[in-house]
Short mmCIF file of C-alpha atoms in Angstrom, two decimals:
data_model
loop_
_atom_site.label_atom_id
_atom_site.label_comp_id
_atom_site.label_asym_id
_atom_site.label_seq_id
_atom_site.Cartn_x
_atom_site.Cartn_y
_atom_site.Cartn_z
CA UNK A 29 38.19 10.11 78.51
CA UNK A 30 36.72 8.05 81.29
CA UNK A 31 33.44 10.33 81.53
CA UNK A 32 32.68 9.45 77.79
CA UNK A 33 30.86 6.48 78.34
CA UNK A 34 29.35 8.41 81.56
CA UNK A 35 27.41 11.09 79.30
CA UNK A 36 30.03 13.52 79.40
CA UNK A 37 31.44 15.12 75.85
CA UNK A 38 35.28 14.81 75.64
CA UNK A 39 36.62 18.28 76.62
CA UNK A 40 38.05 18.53 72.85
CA UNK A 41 34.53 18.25 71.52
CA UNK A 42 32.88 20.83 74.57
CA UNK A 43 35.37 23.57 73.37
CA UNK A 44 34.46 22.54 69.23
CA UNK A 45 30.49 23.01 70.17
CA UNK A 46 31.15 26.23 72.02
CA UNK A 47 33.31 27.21 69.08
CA UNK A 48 30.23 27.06 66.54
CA UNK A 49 27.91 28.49 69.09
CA UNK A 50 30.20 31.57 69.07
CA UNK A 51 30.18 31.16 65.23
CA UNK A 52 34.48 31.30 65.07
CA UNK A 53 36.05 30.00 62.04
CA UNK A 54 36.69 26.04 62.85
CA UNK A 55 39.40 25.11 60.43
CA UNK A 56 41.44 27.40 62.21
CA UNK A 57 40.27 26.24 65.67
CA UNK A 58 40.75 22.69 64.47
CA UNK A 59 44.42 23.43 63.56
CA UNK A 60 44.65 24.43 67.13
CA UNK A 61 43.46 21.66 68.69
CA UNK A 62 45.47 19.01 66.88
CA UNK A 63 48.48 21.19 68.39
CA UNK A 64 47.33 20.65 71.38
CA UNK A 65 46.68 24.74 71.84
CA UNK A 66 43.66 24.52 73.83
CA UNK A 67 44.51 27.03 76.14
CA UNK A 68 44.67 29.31 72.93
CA UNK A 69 41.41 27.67 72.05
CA UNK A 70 39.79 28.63 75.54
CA UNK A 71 41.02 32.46 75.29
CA UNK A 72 39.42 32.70 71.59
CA UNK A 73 36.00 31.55 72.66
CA UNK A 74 36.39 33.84 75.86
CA UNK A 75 37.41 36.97 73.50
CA UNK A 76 33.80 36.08 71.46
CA UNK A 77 31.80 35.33 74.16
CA UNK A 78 32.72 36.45 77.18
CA UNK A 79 33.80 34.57 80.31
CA UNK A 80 30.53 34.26 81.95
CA UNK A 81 28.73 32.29 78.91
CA UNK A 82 31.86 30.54 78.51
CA UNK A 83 32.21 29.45 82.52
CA UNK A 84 27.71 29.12 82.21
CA UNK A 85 28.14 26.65 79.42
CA UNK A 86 30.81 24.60 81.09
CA UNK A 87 28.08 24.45 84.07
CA UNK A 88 25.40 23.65 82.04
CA UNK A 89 27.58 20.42 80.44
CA UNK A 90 29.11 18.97 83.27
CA UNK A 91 27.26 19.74 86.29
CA UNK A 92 24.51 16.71 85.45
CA UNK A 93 24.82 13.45 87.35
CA UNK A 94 26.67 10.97 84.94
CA UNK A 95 26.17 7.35 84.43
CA UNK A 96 28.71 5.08 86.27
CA UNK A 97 30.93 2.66 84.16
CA UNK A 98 32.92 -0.42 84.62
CA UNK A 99 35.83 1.34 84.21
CA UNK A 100 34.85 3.81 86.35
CA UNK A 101 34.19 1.49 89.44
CA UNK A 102 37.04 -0.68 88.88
CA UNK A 103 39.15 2.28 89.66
CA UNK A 104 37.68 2.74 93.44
CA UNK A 105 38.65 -1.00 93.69
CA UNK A 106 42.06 -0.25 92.27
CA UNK A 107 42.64 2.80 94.24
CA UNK A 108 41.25 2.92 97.17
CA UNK A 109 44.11 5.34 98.15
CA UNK A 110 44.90 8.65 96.18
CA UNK A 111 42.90 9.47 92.67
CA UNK A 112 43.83 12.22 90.53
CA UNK A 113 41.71 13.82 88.03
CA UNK A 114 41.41 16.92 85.43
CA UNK A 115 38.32 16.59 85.05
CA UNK A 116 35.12 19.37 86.31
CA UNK A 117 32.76 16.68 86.79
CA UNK A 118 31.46 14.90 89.71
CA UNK A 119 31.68 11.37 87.79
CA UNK A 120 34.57 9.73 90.30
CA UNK A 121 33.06 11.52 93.13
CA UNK A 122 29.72 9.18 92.50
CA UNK A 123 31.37 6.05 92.15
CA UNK A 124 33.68 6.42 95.54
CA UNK A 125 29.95 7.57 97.47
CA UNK A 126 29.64 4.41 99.12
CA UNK A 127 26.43 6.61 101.04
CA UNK A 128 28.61 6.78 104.13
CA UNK A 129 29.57 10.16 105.48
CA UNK A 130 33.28 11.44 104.78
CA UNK A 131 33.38 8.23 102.10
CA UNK A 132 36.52 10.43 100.36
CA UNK A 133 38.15 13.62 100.85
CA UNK A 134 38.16 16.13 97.38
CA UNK A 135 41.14 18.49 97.05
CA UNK A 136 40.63 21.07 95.09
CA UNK A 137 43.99 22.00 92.78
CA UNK A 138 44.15 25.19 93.92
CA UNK A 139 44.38 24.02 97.73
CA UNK A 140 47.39 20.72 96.10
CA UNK A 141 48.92 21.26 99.38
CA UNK A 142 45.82 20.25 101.63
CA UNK A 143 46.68 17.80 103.98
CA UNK A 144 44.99 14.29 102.32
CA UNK A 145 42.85 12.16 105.28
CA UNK A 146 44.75 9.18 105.67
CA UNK A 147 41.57 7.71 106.58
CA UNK A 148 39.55 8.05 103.34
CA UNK A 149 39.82 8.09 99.69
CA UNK A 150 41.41 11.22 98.29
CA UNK A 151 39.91 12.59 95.33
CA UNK A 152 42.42 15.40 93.95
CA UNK A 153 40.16 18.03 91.38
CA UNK A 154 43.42 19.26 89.81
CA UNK A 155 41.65 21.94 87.89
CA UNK A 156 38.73 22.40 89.89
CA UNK A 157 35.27 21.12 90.15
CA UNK A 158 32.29 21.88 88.37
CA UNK A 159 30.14 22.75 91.86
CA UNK A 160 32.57 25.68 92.16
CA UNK A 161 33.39 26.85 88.79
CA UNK A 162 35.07 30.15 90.15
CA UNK A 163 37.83 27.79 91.57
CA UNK A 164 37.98 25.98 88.43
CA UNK A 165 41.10 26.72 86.42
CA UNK A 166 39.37 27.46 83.21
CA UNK A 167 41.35 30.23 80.48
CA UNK A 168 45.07 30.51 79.95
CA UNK A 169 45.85 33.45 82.53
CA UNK A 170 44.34 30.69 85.22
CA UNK A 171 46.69 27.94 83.72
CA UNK A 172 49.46 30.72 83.78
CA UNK A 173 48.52 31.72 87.37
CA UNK A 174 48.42 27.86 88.28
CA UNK A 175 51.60 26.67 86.90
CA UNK A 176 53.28 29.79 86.11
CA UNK A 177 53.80 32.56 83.58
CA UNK A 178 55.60 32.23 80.40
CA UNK A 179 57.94 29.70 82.18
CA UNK A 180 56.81 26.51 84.63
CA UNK A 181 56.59 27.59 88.14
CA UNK A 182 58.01 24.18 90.00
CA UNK A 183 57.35 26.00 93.17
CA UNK A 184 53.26 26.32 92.92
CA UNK A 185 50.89 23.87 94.21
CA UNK A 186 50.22 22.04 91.65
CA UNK A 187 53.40 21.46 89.90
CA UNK A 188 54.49 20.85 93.45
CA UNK A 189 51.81 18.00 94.18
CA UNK A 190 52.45 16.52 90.52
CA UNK A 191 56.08 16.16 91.52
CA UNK A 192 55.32 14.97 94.87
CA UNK A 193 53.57 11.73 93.26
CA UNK A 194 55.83 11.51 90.18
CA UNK A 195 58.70 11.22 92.36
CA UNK A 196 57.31 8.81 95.17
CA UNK A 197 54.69 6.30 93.18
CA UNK A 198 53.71 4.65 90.43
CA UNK A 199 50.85 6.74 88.66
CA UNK A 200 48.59 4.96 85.94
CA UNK A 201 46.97 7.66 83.38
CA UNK A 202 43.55 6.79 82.10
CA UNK A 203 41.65 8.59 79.47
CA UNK A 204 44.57 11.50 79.15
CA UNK A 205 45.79 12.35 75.78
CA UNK A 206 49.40 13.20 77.39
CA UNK A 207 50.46 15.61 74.73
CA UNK A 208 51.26 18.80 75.08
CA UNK A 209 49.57 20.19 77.95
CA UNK A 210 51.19 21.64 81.12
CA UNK A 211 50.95 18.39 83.17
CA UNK A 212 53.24 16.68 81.25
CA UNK A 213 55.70 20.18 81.22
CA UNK A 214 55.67 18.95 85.11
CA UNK A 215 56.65 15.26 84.08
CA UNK A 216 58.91 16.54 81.72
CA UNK A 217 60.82 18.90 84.20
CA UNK A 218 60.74 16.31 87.19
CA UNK A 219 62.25 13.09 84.97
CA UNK A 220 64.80 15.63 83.60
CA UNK A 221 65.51 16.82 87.04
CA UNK A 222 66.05 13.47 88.48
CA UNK A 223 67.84 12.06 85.23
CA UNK A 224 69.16 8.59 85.44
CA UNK A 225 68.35 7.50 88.91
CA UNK A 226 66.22 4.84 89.69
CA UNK A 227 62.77 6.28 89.72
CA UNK A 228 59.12 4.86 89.81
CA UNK A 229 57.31 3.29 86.04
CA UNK A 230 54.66 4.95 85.11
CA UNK A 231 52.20 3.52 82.81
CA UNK A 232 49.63 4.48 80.04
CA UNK A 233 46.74 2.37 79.10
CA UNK A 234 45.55 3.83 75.61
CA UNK A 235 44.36 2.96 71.95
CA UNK A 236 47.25 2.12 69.55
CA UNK A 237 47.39 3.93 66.79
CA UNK A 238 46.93 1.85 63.08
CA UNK A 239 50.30 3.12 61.60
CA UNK A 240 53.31 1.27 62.87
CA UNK A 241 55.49 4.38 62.61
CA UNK A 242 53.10 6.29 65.00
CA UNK A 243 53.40 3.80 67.37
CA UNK A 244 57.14 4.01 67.86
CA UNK A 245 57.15 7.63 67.95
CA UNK A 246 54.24 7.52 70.40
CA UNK A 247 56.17 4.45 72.48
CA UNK A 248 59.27 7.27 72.12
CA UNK A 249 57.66 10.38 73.26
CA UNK A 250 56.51 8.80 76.04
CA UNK A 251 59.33 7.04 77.21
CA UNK A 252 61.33 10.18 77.41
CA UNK A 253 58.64 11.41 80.28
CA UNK A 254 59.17 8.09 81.81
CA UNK A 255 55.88 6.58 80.90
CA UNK A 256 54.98 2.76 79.31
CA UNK A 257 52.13 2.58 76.87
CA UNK A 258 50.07 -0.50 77.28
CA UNK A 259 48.20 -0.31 74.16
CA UNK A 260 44.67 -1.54 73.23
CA UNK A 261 43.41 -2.09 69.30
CA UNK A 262 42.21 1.14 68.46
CA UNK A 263 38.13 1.74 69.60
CA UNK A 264 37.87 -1.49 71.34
CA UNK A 265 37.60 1.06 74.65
CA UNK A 266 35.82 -2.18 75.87
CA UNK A 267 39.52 -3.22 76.61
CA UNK A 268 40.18 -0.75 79.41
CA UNK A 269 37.58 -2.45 81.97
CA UNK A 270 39.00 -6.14 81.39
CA UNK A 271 42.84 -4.72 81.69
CA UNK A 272 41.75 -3.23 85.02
CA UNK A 273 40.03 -6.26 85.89
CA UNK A 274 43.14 -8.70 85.19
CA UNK A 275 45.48 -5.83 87.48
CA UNK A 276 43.19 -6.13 90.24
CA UNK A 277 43.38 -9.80 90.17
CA UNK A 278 47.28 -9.71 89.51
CA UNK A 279 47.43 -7.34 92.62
CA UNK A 280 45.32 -9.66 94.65
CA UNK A 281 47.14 -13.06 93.46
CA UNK A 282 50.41 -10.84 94.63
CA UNK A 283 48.83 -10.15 98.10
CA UNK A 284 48.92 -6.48 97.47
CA UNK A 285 45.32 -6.04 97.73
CA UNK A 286 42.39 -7.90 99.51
#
């Protein structure tokens, strides 16, 4: 969500052009996507198009340099420590490159278990980056391979490393739709797993939908994987920089951060 404002296309609306390039029927692809099936989506466009033009087209989109954002630098102010991203562009990677050498450290997904340089910035790719699509975790055998098949896999890297900072800190999500994707099977299977012990808040900053009903079901659904919403009016996006801008002073006033 972040990389919108960079020049990057959500990844909902990459998979819906590739969809009428391949000329597949988009009701029925829409009705996937608002269930969330866009690993289904992925393996449809694959089956018309083939992997290669699929993976080339990915390339094409997100391999450009983006435009840096408020929002977007606030975050190497926030976080100077570990960030974590889904995302195949380079976007974070150009607002941490302060132009010194080893400014940050990027972790590919594949490699969760890498060592992170306690010197530097960690950037963790979770599902690869767009410099090395063959690494990039791309059509639903990959997400099976990744966080495992038919069932979750708690023992691979990445459900491993998703665990790792569930369990131990307090993670902030930005620009995720937290639905039904596998990262929040991990969050899911790690809050069950711990149950009612004290445990780490985890918080949400995103757009609040109109009806009131949605937003107690949405408030509900993601309370149960342990996460507070802090809600903004819906498309005033301009809201994300100046709540990121009042936690960095908050965190300063508290003598967390210089």
């Amino acid at each position: 969500g972040l990389s919108v404002e960079g020049g990057f296309p959500t990844w909902k609306d990459h998979l819906r052009q590739q969809v009428r390039t391949a000329g597949i029927n988009q009701a029925h692809i829409e009705n996937l996507l608002a269930n969330g099936q866009y690993e289904t989506v992925i393996e449809e466009i694959e089956n018309f198009r083939g992997r290669d033009v699929f993976t080339q087209e990915i390339r094409d989109v997100f391999s450009r340099t983006g435009r840096i954002t408020d929002p977007t630098l606030r975050l190497t102010e926030l976080f100077p420590d570990t960030v974590i991203t889904t995302n195949y562009d380079r976007l974070i990677e150009q607002a941490y490159d302060t132009g010194e050498d080893d400014a940050f450290q990027t972790i590919n997904g594949l490699n969760a278990m890498e060592k992170p340089a306690a010197d530097r910035t960690t950037i963790i790719k979770l599902h690869g980056d767009i410099q090395n699509p063959a690494r990039c975790i791309l059509s639903k055998n990959q997400y099976d391979q990744a966080y495992g098949n038919n069932q979750l896999d708690m023992t691979l890297p990445i459900p491993k490393l998703l665990s790792y900072y569930y369990r131990n800190g307090s993670i902030l999500f930005l620009g995720c739709s937290l639905n039904k994707d596998r990262t929040m099977q991990v969050f899911q299977a790690v809050k069950d797993q711990i149950g009612d012990a004290d445990r780490h808040q985890h918080f949400s900053i995103e757009q609040a939908p109109e009806d009131e009903k949605k937003l107690v079901a949405r408030n509900a659904q993601l309370a149960r994987t342990g996460i507070t919403a802090i809600w903004f009016q819906k498309a005033r996006f301009d809201y994300v920089e100046s709540m990121l801008r009042l936690a960095k002073n908050e965190l300063r006033y508290r003598g967390v951060m210089p």
